[in-house]
mmCIF file of C-alpha atoms in Angstrom:
data_model
loop_
_atom_site.group_PDB
_atom_site.id
_atom_site.type_symbol
_atom_site.label_atom_id
_atom_site.label_comp_id
_atom_site.label_asym_id
_atom_site.label_seq_id
_atom_site.Cartn_x
_atom_site.Cartn_y
_atom_site.Cartn_z
ATOM 1 C CA MET A 1035 -1.491 13.110 18.835
ATOM 2 C CA ASP A 1036 -0.261 15.961 17.617
ATOM 3 C CA PHE A 1037 1.906 15.129 14.220
ATOM 4 C CA ASP A 1038 5.716 14.637 14.282
ATOM 5 C CA MET A 1039 7.938 13.281 11.888
ATOM 6 C CA VAL A 1040 9.627 10.835 14.410
ATOM 7 C CA SER A 1041 6.157 9.441 14.853
ATOM 8 C CA ALA A 1042 4.817 9.355 11.698
ATOM 9 C CA ILE A 1043 8.067 8.004 9.316
ATOM 10 C CA PRO A 1044 7.429 4.793 10.978
ATOM 11 C CA MET A 1045 4.065 4.093 10.115
ATOM 12 C CA LEU A 1046 4.481 5.256 6.785
ATOM 13 C CA GLU A 1047 7.359 2.857 6.349
ATOM 14 C CA ARG A 1048 5.447 -0.583 7.551
ATOM 15 C CA THR A 1049 2.564 -0.394 5.618
ATOM 16 C CA PRO A 1050 3.534 -1.847 2.378
ATOM 17 C CA ALA A 1051 4.804 -4.537 4.618
ATOM 18 C CA VAL A 1052 1.710 -4.891 6.559
ATOM 19 C CA LEU A 1053 0.236 -5.225 3.498
ATOM 20 C CA GLY A 1054 2.485 -7.911 2.307
ATOM 21 C CA THR A 1055 2.470 -10.158 5.794
ATOM 22 C CA LEU A 1056 -1.656 -9.704 5.057
ATOM 23 C CA LEU A 1057 -2.607 -10.065 1.802
ATOM 24 C CA GLY A 1058 1.012 -12.531 -0.090
ATOM 25 C CA GLY A 1059 0.056 -15.949 -0.717
ATOM 26 C CA LEU A 1060 -3.178 -15.448 0.907
ATOM 27 C CA PRO A 1061 -6.361 -18.197 -1.526
ATOM 28 C CA ASP A 1062 -7.409 -15.733 -4.245
ATOM 29 C CA ARG A 1063 -10.846 -17.094 -3.213
ATOM 30 C CA TRP A 1064 -10.149 -14.084 -0.305
ATOM 31 C CA THR A 1065 -9.733 -11.032 -2.773
ATOM 32 C CA GLN A 1066 -12.251 -11.393 -5.048
ATOM 33 C CA LEU A 1067 -15.182 -9.310 -3.802
ATOM 34 C CA ASP A 1068 -15.701 -6.359 -1.935
ATOM 35 C CA GLU A 1069 -17.914 -5.443 0.741
ATOM 36 C CA GLY A 1070 -21.105 -5.341 -1.491
ATOM 37 C CA ASP A 1071 -22.612 -2.620 -4.152
ATOM 38 C CA GLY A 1072 -20.395 0.514 -4.256
ATOM 39 C CA THR A 1073 -17.752 -0.499 -2.253
ATOM 40 C CA TRP A 1074 -13.988 -0.704 -2.957
ATOM 41 C CA SER A 1075 -12.398 -4.299 -3.836
ATOM 42 C CA VAL A 1076 -8.932 -5.362 -2.202
ATOM 43 C CA ARG A 1077 -7.767 -4.244 -5.583
ATOM 44 C CA GLU A 1078 -9.307 -0.738 -5.861
ATOM 45 C CA VAL A 1079 -8.103 -0.037 -2.201
ATOM 46 C CA LEU A 1080 -4.689 -1.147 -3.754
ATOM 47 C CA ALA A 1081 -4.604 1.044 -6.907
ATOM 48 C CA HIS A 1082 -5.771 4.078 -4.834
ATOM 49 C CA LEU A 1083 -2.840 3.967 -2.613
ATOM 50 C CA ILE A 1084 -0.492 3.454 -5.535
ATOM 51 C CA HIS A 1085 -1.965 6.952 -6.850
ATOM 52 C CA GLY A 1086 -1.897 8.451 -3.864
ATOM 53 C CA GLU A 1087 1.783 7.711 -3.666
ATOM 54 C CA ASN A 1088 2.016 9.415 -7.561
ATOM 55 C CA ALA A 1089 -0.061 12.272 -7.839
ATOM 56 C CA ASP A 1090 -1.227 12.944 -3.821
ATOM 57 C CA TRP A 1091 0.918 12.966 -0.927
ATOM 58 C CA ILE A 1092 4.678 14.087 -2.072
ATOM 59 C CA PRO A 1093 3.233 15.997 -4.952
ATOM 60 C CA ARG A 1094 0.657 18.455 -3.024
ATOM 61 C CA VAL A 1095 4.195 19.102 -0.337
ATOM 62 C CA ARG A 1096 5.938 19.810 -3.578
ATOM 63 C CA HIS A 1097 3.163 22.443 -4.061
ATOM 64 C CA LEU A 1098 2.138 23.651 -1.013
ATOM 65 C CA MET A 1099 6.219 24.584 -0.480
ATOM 66 C CA GLU A 1100 6.258 25.944 -3.621
ATOM 67 C CA TRP A 1101 2.741 27.700 -3.908
ATOM 68 C CA GLY A 1102 1.394 27.981 -0.140
ATOM 69 C CA GLU A 1103 -1.821 29.067 -0.074
ATOM 70 C CA ARG A 1104 -1.683 31.053 -3.721
ATOM 71 C CA LYS A 1105 -2.788 28.525 -5.029
ATOM 72 C CA PRO A 1106 -4.761 25.087 -4.387
ATOM 73 C CA PHE A 1107 -4.293 21.636 -4.632
ATOM 74 C CA PRO A 1108 -5.145 19.661 -8.046
ATOM 75 C CA PRO A 1109 -7.864 17.813 -7.574
ATOM 76 C CA PHE A 1110 -6.983 13.910 -6.937
ATOM 77 C CA ASP A 1111 -9.008 11.090 -8.840
ATOM 78 C CA ARG A 1112 -9.843 8.625 -5.990
ATOM 79 C CA THR A 1113 -11.207 6.129 -8.379
ATOM 80 C CA PHE A 1114 -8.018 6.385 -10.829
ATOM 81 C CA GLY A 1115 -6.585 3.119 -12.499
ATOM 82 C CA PHE A 1116 -9.205 0.827 -11.178
ATOM 83 C CA ALA A 1117 -10.396 -0.380 -14.472
ATOM 84 C CA GLU A 1118 -6.763 -1.609 -15.345
ATOM 85 C CA ARG A 1119 -5.813 -2.959 -12.313
ATOM 86 C CA ARG A 1120 -8.989 -5.088 -11.405
ATOM 87 C CA GLU A 1121 -6.971 -8.044 -12.963
ATOM 88 C CA GLN A 1122 -3.517 -7.514 -11.865
ATOM 89 C CA PRO A 1123 -2.250 -10.149 -9.305
ATOM 90 C CA VAL A 1124 -2.867 -8.354 -5.724
ATOM 91 C CA GLU A 1125 0.745 -9.265 -4.918
ATOM 92 C CA GLU A 1126 2.007 -7.205 -7.507
ATOM 93 C CA LEU A 1127 0.045 -4.645 -6.686
ATOM 94 C CA VAL A 1128 1.153 -4.287 -3.214
ATOM 95 C CA GLU A 1129 5.261 -4.339 -4.662
ATOM 96 C CA GLU A 1130 4.615 -1.650 -6.591
ATOM 97 C CA PHE A 1131 2.883 0.550 -3.929
ATOM 98 C CA ALA A 1132 6.536 -0.602 -1.496
ATOM 99 C CA ARG A 1133 8.412 0.305 -4.642
ATOM 100 C CA LEU A 1134 7.114 3.620 -4.810
ATOM 101 C CA ARG A 1135 6.361 4.033 -1.144
ATOM 102 C CA ARG A 1136 9.881 4.123 -0.715
ATOM 103 C CA GLU A 1137 10.530 6.435 -3.250
ATOM 104 C CA SER A 1138 8.034 8.826 -1.735
ATOM 105 C CA LEU A 1139 10.230 8.338 1.709
ATOM 106 C CA ALA A 1140 13.174 9.130 -0.028
ATOM 107 C CA SER A 1141 11.942 12.295 -1.317
ATOM 108 C CA LEU A 1142 10.282 13.255 1.981
ATOM 109 C CA ALA A 1143 13.362 12.727 3.609
ATOM 110 C CA ALA A 1144 15.553 14.825 0.736
ATOM 111 C CA LEU A 1145 12.983 17.934 1.471
ATOM 112 C CA HIS A 1146 14.333 17.614 5.214
ATOM 113 C CA LEU A 1147 11.422 19.913 6.543
ATOM 114 C CA THR A 1148 11.636 22.029 9.496
ATOM 115 C CA SER A 1149 9.402 22.760 12.115
ATOM 116 C CA ASN A 1150 8.977 25.852 10.231
ATOM 117 C CA ASP A 1151 7.900 24.375 7.098
ATOM 118 C CA LEU A 1152 4.981 21.642 9.057
ATOM 119 C CA ALA A 1153 3.349 25.069 10.205
ATOM 120 C CA ARG A 1154 3.512 26.436 6.505
ATOM 121 C CA GLU A 1155 -0.677 26.604 4.815
ATOM 122 C CA GLY A 1156 -1.760 25.341 1.662
ATOM 123 C CA SER A 1157 -4.938 25.423 -0.020
ATOM 124 C CA HIS A 1158 -7.263 22.589 -0.245
ATOM 125 C CA PRO A 1159 -9.810 22.416 -3.252
ATOM 126 C CA GLU A 1160 -12.428 21.619 -0.928
ATOM 127 C CA PHE A 1161 -11.919 22.385 2.702
ATOM 128 C CA GLY A 1162 -9.534 25.426 2.041
ATOM 129 C CA ARG A 1163 -6.680 26.216 4.423
ATOM 130 C CA VAL A 1164 -4.443 23.332 5.818
ATOM 131 C CA THR A 1165 -1.246 22.953 7.416
ATOM 132 C CA LEU A 1166 1.916 20.679 5.577
ATOM 133 C CA ALA A 1167 1.174 18.653 9.404
ATOM 134 C CA GLN A 1168 -2.207 18.046 9.035
ATOM 135 C CA HIS A 1169 -1.409 16.778 5.187
ATOM 136 C CA LEU A 1170 1.208 14.235 6.668
ATOM 137 C CA ALA A 1171 -0.575 13.280 9.619
ATOM 138 C CA THR A 1172 -3.605 12.632 6.805
ATOM 139 C CA TRP A 1173 -0.948 10.208 5.262
ATOM 140 C CA VAL A 1174 -0.575 8.600 7.749
ATOM 141 C CA ALA A 1175 -4.018 7.866 8.579
ATOM 142 C CA HIS A 1176 -5.295 7.547 5.072
ATOM 143 C CA ASP A 1177 -3.356 4.142 5.491
ATOM 144 C CA LEU A 1178 -4.644 3.388 8.218
ATOM 145 C CA THR A 1179 -8.408 4.324 7.082
ATOM 146 C CA HIS A 1180 -7.357 2.205 4.095
ATOM 147 C CA LEU A 1181 -5.445 -0.770 5.912
ATOM 148 C CA SER A 1182 -8.672 -0.863 7.998
ATOM 149 C CA GLN A 1183 -10.837 -1.475 4.828
ATOM 150 C CA ILE A 1184 -8.790 -4.288 3.299
ATOM 151 C CA VAL A 1185 -9.483 -5.996 6.743
ATOM 152 C CA ARG A 1186 -12.866 -5.433 6.485
ATOM 153 C CA ILE A 1187 -12.710 -7.183 3.175
ATOM 154 C CA LEU A 1188 -12.006 -9.956 4.296
ATOM 155 C CA GLY A 1189 -13.627 -10.143 6.914
ATOM 156 C CA VAL A 1190 -17.043 -9.739 5.357
ATOM 157 C CA GLN A 1191 -16.016 -12.558 2.865
ATOM 158 C CA TYR A 1192 -17.299 -15.081 6.266
ATOM 159 C CA ARG A 1193 -20.577 -12.617 6.795
ATOM 160 C CA GLU A 1194 -22.900 -15.487 6.354
ATOM 161 C CA ALA A 1195 -19.926 -18.430 7.219
ATOM 162 C CA VAL A 1196 -20.123 -17.260 11.101
ATOM 163 C CA GLY A 1197 -23.432 -17.697 11.436
ATOM 164 C CA PRO A 1198 -24.954 -16.261 14.549
ATOM 165 C CA TRP A 1199 -21.837 -14.614 15.804
ATOM 166 C CA ALA A 1200 -22.188 -12.316 13.341
ATOM 167 C CA ALA A 1201 -24.031 -10.404 15.690
ATOM 168 C CA TYR A 1202 -20.928 -9.994 17.962
ATOM 169 C CA LEU A 1203 -18.291 -9.341 14.954
ATOM 170 C CA ARG A 1204 -18.118 -5.488 13.884
ATOM 171 C CA VAL A 1205 -16.032 -6.800 11.104
ATOM 172 C CA VAL A 1206 -18.712 -8.910 9.267
ATOM 173 C CA ARG A 1207 -21.262 -6.387 9.376
ATOM 174 C CA PRO A 1208 -22.644 -4.320 6.319
ATOM 175 C CA VAL A 1209 -20.694 -1.045 6.056
ATOM 176 C CA PRO A 1210 -22.626 1.860 7.208
ATOM 177 C CA SER A 1211 -23.473 4.425 5.171
ATOM 178 C CA MET B 820 -18.142 -17.479 1.098
ATOM 179 C CA ASP B 821 -18.564 -20.653 2.572
ATOM 180 C CA PHE B 822 -16.324 -21.850 5.259
ATOM 181 C CA ASP B 823 -13.439 -24.276 4.466
ATOM 182 C CA MET B 824 -9.967 -25.263 5.700
ATOM 183 C CA VAL B 825 -7.747 -24.493 2.866
ATOM 184 C CA SER B 826 -9.275 -20.933 3.141
ATOM 185 C CA ALA B 827 -9.146 -20.619 6.899
ATOM 186 C CA ILE B 828 -5.668 -21.750 7.864
ATOM 187 C CA PRO B 829 -3.477 -19.236 5.918
ATOM 188 C CA MET B 830 -5.640 -16.928 7.825
ATOM 189 C CA LEU B 831 -5.078 -17.624 11.229
ATOM 190 C CA GLU B 832 -1.768 -18.572 10.105
ATOM 191 C CA ARG B 833 -0.749 -15.067 9.050
ATOM 192 C CA THR B 834 -2.045 -13.137 12.030
ATOM 193 C CA PRO B 835 0.446 -13.033 14.712
ATOM 194 C CA ALA B 836 2.938 -12.081 11.600
ATOM 195 C CA VAL B 837 0.761 -9.062 10.422
ATOM 196 C CA LEU B 838 0.603 -7.510 13.934
ATOM 197 C CA GLY B 839 4.370 -8.393 14.538
ATOM 198 C CA THR B 840 4.807 -6.282 11.192
ATOM 199 C CA LEU B 841 2.219 -3.651 11.997
ATOM 200 C CA LEU B 842 3.222 -3.008 15.928
ATOM 201 C CA GLY B 843 6.904 -4.332 15.841
ATOM 202 C CA GLY B 844 9.240 -1.470 16.902
ATOM 203 C CA LEU B 845 6.333 1.222 16.607
ATOM 204 C CA PRO B 846 7.133 4.103 18.660
ATOM 205 C CA ASP B 847 5.185 3.725 21.586
ATOM 206 C CA ARG B 848 3.649 7.136 21.829
ATOM 207 C CA TRP B 849 0.851 5.113 19.209
ATOM 208 C CA THR B 850 -0.102 2.132 21.002
ATOM 209 C CA GLN B 851 -0.724 4.315 24.622
ATOM 210 C CA LEU B 852 -3.998 4.985 24.665
ATOM 211 C CA ASP B 853 -7.246 3.723 23.089
ATOM 212 C CA GLU B 854 -9.883 5.147 21.382
ATOM 213 C CA GLY B 855 -12.020 6.451 23.773
ATOM 214 C CA ASP B 856 -14.125 5.691 26.923
ATOM 215 C CA GLY B 857 -15.102 2.187 27.343
ATOM 216 C CA THR B 858 -12.913 1.116 24.106
ATOM 217 C CA TRP B 859 -9.719 -1.222 24.450
ATOM 218 C CA SER B 860 -6.114 -0.031 24.173
ATOM 219 C CA VAL B 861 -3.952 -2.094 21.850
ATOM 220 C CA ARG B 862 -2.730 -4.315 24.950
ATOM 221 C CA GLU B 863 -6.137 -4.775 25.648
ATOM 222 C CA VAL B 864 -7.027 -6.288 22.579
ATOM 223 C CA LEU B 865 -3.768 -8.274 22.724
ATOM 224 C CA ALA B 866 -4.611 -9.888 25.918
ATOM 225 C CA HIS B 867 -8.007 -10.709 24.697
ATOM 226 C CA LEU B 868 -6.729 -12.728 21.279
ATOM 227 C CA ILE B 869 -3.932 -14.606 24.189
ATOM 228 C CA HIS B 870 -7.170 -16.147 25.878
ATOM 229 C CA GLY B 871 -9.105 -16.639 22.912
ATOM 230 C CA GLU B 872 -6.297 -19.176 22.184
ATOM 231 C CA ASN B 873 -6.021 -20.293 25.252
ATOM 232 C CA ALA B 874 -9.611 -20.835 26.499
ATOM 233 C CA ASP B 875 -11.479 -20.033 23.199
ATOM 234 C CA TRP B 876 -10.806 -21.619 19.938
ATOM 235 C CA ILE B 877 -9.095 -25.005 20.176
ATOM 236 C CA PRO B 878 -11.070 -25.488 23.451
ATOM 237 C CA ARG B 879 -14.427 -25.039 22.095
ATOM 238 C CA VAL B 880 -13.471 -27.425 19.312
ATOM 239 C CA ARG B 881 -12.268 -29.818 21.892
ATOM 240 C CA HIS B 882 -15.943 -29.665 23.818
ATOM 241 C CA LEU B 883 -18.103 -29.274 20.352
ATOM 242 C CA MET B 884 -16.121 -32.700 19.492
ATOM 243 C CA GLU B 885 -17.245 -34.164 23.039
ATOM 244 C CA TRP B 886 -20.462 -32.787 24.247
ATOM 245 C CA GLY B 887 -22.108 -32.074 20.929
ATOM 246 C CA GLU B 888 -25.645 -29.922 21.527
ATOM 247 C CA ARG B 889 -25.359 -32.020 25.048
ATOM 248 C CA LYS B 890 -23.433 -29.584 27.143
ATOM 249 C CA PRO B 891 -23.261 -25.605 26.067
ATOM 250 C CA PHE B 892 -19.431 -24.064 25.758
ATOM 251 C CA PRO B 893 -18.720 -22.611 28.718
ATOM 252 C CA PRO B 894 -18.791 -18.961 28.465
ATOM 253 C CA PHE B 895 -15.604 -17.038 27.426
ATOM 254 C CA ASP B 896 -13.948 -13.855 29.471
ATOM 255 C CA ARG B 897 -13.634 -11.138 27.113
ATOM 256 C CA THR B 898 -11.937 -9.177 29.963
ATOM 257 C CA PHE B 899 -9.506 -11.504 30.997
ATOM 258 C CA GLY B 900 -6.434 -10.305 31.999
ATOM 259 C CA PHE B 901 -6.469 -6.841 30.596
ATOM 260 C CA ALA B 902 -5.384 -5.651 34.214
ATOM 261 C CA GLU B 903 -1.852 -7.925 33.961
ATOM 262 C CA ARG B 904 -1.284 -7.075 30.662
ATOM 263 C CA ARG B 905 -1.553 -2.910 30.630
ATOM 264 C CA GLU B 906 2.410 -2.614 31.336
ATOM 265 C CA GLN B 907 3.221 -5.522 29.352
ATOM 266 C CA PRO B 908 5.509 -4.320 26.241
ATOM 267 C CA VAL B 909 3.291 -4.829 22.932
ATOM 268 C CA GLU B 910 6.144 -7.167 21.173
ATOM 269 C CA GLU B 911 5.924 -9.127 24.132
ATOM 270 C CA LEU B 912 2.518 -10.109 24.140
ATOM 271 C CA VAL B 913 2.656 -10.520 20.231
ATOM 272 C CA GLU B 914 4.894 -13.071 20.539
ATOM 273 C CA GLU B 915 2.770 -15.033 23.286
ATOM 274 C CA PHE B 916 -0.107 -14.690 20.979
ATOM 275 C CA ALA B 917 2.066 -15.913 17.805
ATOM 276 C CA ARG B 918 3.619 -18.802 20.156
ATOM 277 C CA LEU B 919 0.147 -20.188 21.248
ATOM 278 C CA ARG B 920 -1.513 -19.376 17.744
ATOM 279 C CA ARG B 921 1.154 -22.316 16.195
ATOM 280 C CA GLU B 922 0.169 -24.587 19.197
ATOM 281 C CA SER B 923 -3.617 -23.928 18.041
ATOM 282 C CA LEU B 924 -2.458 -24.643 14.713
ATOM 283 C CA ALA B 925 -1.234 -27.585 14.952
ATOM 284 C CA SER B 926 -3.483 -28.739 17.400
ATOM 285 C CA LEU B 927 -6.667 -28.383 14.783
ATOM 286 C CA ALA B 928 -4.550 -30.143 12.092
ATOM 287 C CA ALA B 929 -4.106 -33.244 14.662
ATOM 288 C CA LEU B 930 -7.824 -33.253 14.999
ATOM 289 C CA HIS B 931 -8.343 -34.192 11.313
ATOM 290 C CA LEU B 932 -11.587 -32.981 11.268
ATOM 291 C CA THR B 933 -13.412 -34.074 8.371
ATOM 292 C CA SER B 934 -16.634 -32.401 6.587
ATOM 293 C CA ASN B 935 -18.678 -34.671 8.261
ATOM 294 C CA ASP B 936 -16.960 -32.831 11.508
ATOM 295 C CA LEU B 937 -17.219 -29.589 10.701
ATOM 296 C CA ALA B 938 -21.298 -30.423 10.045
ATOM 297 C CA ARG B 939 -21.784 -30.959 13.891
ATOM 298 C CA GLU B 940 -23.394 -29.206 16.296
ATOM 299 C CA GLY B 941 -22.969 -27.782 19.438
ATOM 300 C CA SER B 942 -24.243 -25.225 22.471
ATOM 301 C CA HIS B 943 -23.452 -22.018 22.275
ATOM 302 C CA PRO B 944 -24.449 -20.233 26.036
ATOM 303 C CA GLU B 945 -26.104 -17.580 24.614
ATOM 304 C CA PHE B 946 -27.355 -17.974 21.195
ATOM 305 C CA GLY B 947 -27.722 -22.010 20.787
ATOM 306 C CA ARG B 948 -27.140 -24.451 18.199
ATOM 307 C CA VAL B 949 -23.831 -23.144 16.351
ATOM 308 C CA THR B 950 -21.742 -25.996 13.962
ATOM 309 C CA LEU B 951 -18.314 -26.452 14.262
ATOM 310 C CA ALA B 952 -17.667 -24.847 10.974
ATOM 311 C CA GLN B 953 -19.270 -21.802 12.262
ATOM 312 C CA HIS B 954 -16.886 -21.625 14.940
ATOM 313 C CA LEU B 955 -13.808 -21.973 12.826
ATOM 314 C CA ALA B 956 -15.210 -19.455 10.530
ATOM 315 C CA THR B 957 -15.410 -17.054 13.450
ATOM 316 C CA TRP B 958 -12.202 -17.571 14.581
ATOM 317 C CA VAL B 959 -11.178 -16.065 11.537
ATOM 318 C CA ALA B 960 -13.488 -13.458 11.035
ATOM 319 C CA HIS B 961 -12.734 -12.393 15.112
ATOM 320 C CA ASP B 962 -8.884 -12.102 14.242
ATOM 321 C CA LEU B 963 -9.832 -9.535 11.229
ATOM 322 C CA THR B 964 -12.160 -7.760 13.642
ATOM 323 C CA HIS B 965 -9.544 -7.439 16.004
ATOM 324 C CA LEU B 966 -6.864 -6.542 13.607
ATOM 325 C CA SER B 967 -9.268 -4.067 11.828
ATOM 326 C CA GLN B 968 -9.719 -2.559 15.959
ATOM 327 C CA ILE B 969 -6.189 -2.603 16.676
ATOM 328 C CA VAL B 970 -5.158 -0.143 13.014
ATOM 329 C CA ARG B 971 -8.517 1.830 14.322
ATOM 330 C CA ILE B 972 -6.622 2.285 17.421
ATOM 331 C CA LEU B 973 -3.571 3.726 16.106
ATOM 332 C CA GLY B 974 -5.682 6.227 13.341
ATOM 333 C CA VAL B 975 -7.928 7.754 15.943
ATOM 334 C CA GLN B 976 -4.340 9.197 17.850
ATOM 335 C CA TYR B 977 -4.132 11.463 14.727
ATOM 336 C CA ARG B 978 -7.954 12.044 14.796
ATOM 337 C CA GLU B 979 -6.903 16.013 15.616
ATOM 338 C CA ALA B 980 -3.895 16.070 13.710
ATOM 339 C CA VAL B 981 -5.755 15.682 10.455
ATOM 340 C CA GLY B 982 -7.710 18.861 10.526
ATOM 341 C CA PRO B 983 -10.267 19.233 8.023
ATOM 342 C CA TRP B 984 -9.291 15.907 6.555
ATOM 343 C CA ALA B 985 -10.884 14.075 9.450
ATOM 344 C CA ALA B 986 -14.656 14.521 7.804
ATOM 345 C CA TYR B 987 -13.080 11.740 4.743
ATOM 346 C CA LEU B 988 -11.290 9.860 7.230
ATOM 347 C CA ARG B 989 -13.421 6.764 8.614
ATOM 348 C CA VAL B 990 -10.360 5.754 10.949
ATOM 349 C CA VAL B 991 -10.254 9.035 12.668
ATOM 350 C CA ARG B 992 -13.919 9.169 13.460
ATOM 351 C CA PRO B 993 -15.408 8.045 17.249
ATOM 352 C CA VAL B 994 -16.268 4.045 17.970
ATOM 353 C CA PRO B 995 -19.892 4.269 16.723
ATOM 354 C CA SER B 996 -21.972 2.775 19.385
#
């Protein structure tokens, strides 16, 4: 499926609400642990999503519109804020993400991007030439990746509890490397 | 994390709402396809969840309480209703699942299961002895598995659209066999 704004925006709009519905009021036990060594906790994923709104998605749209391929995007720190966010209530992190997402989408709308803009190219610090449409499609797929990750983090908490059913339930299995 | 009703019920209660928030009003393009050959579409996953409420979760609780290990659970048809459900609106399937889940949870509450009940054993047609607690933990983990699957089905629709970012986004990669 090709990227278009009409499909992308409704998905970007709903991610905070989906996270709120999934995590709001959930007993703390569910969100205390991660998936094992070297994996992220729910709070860390939320910190990463928050930092994406602040430093990646709209900032890189603006960077690409201003610089095109002449200047690569500044690198993005994937684990920014992890230490600080570790004690914050999950609901608070979701609310902060929701507020920032609303602002991001307002900024996106205000840019009135045309299909010509979507075809414009920028330079990624690691893999070079990328289009604005690819960047925006990645924003959506990135939401879904981390939503799926949070669901997995919840699921693995029952890894032992399901007994022999573990063989059938992909979500309780260890993360593939 | 051990199974307990206090953690499990809030998760079982929210699954239909999470699916409603994720899928309600989403442009049809997102839910028309599956993840590739031999994988399920969003409607098929929802048909499977609906059939679970009708034929697996509470029926097997009752079966175990009545028969213990003396009689294995009847087998469960994982693809029941797939053909019939293929044209049904996604929202309608989510609503049906939500109604059935409310009924299941009302039935569960009415059983007033004790910790002795949770330790009772039944017989699974394939892997033998299982406890009621394992069955109920599996109900929760099964919700999360299929929620994560639906998120992946959405994500893979942008497999091509994200361009070189595909290498970083687990959700757009082909399903591991």
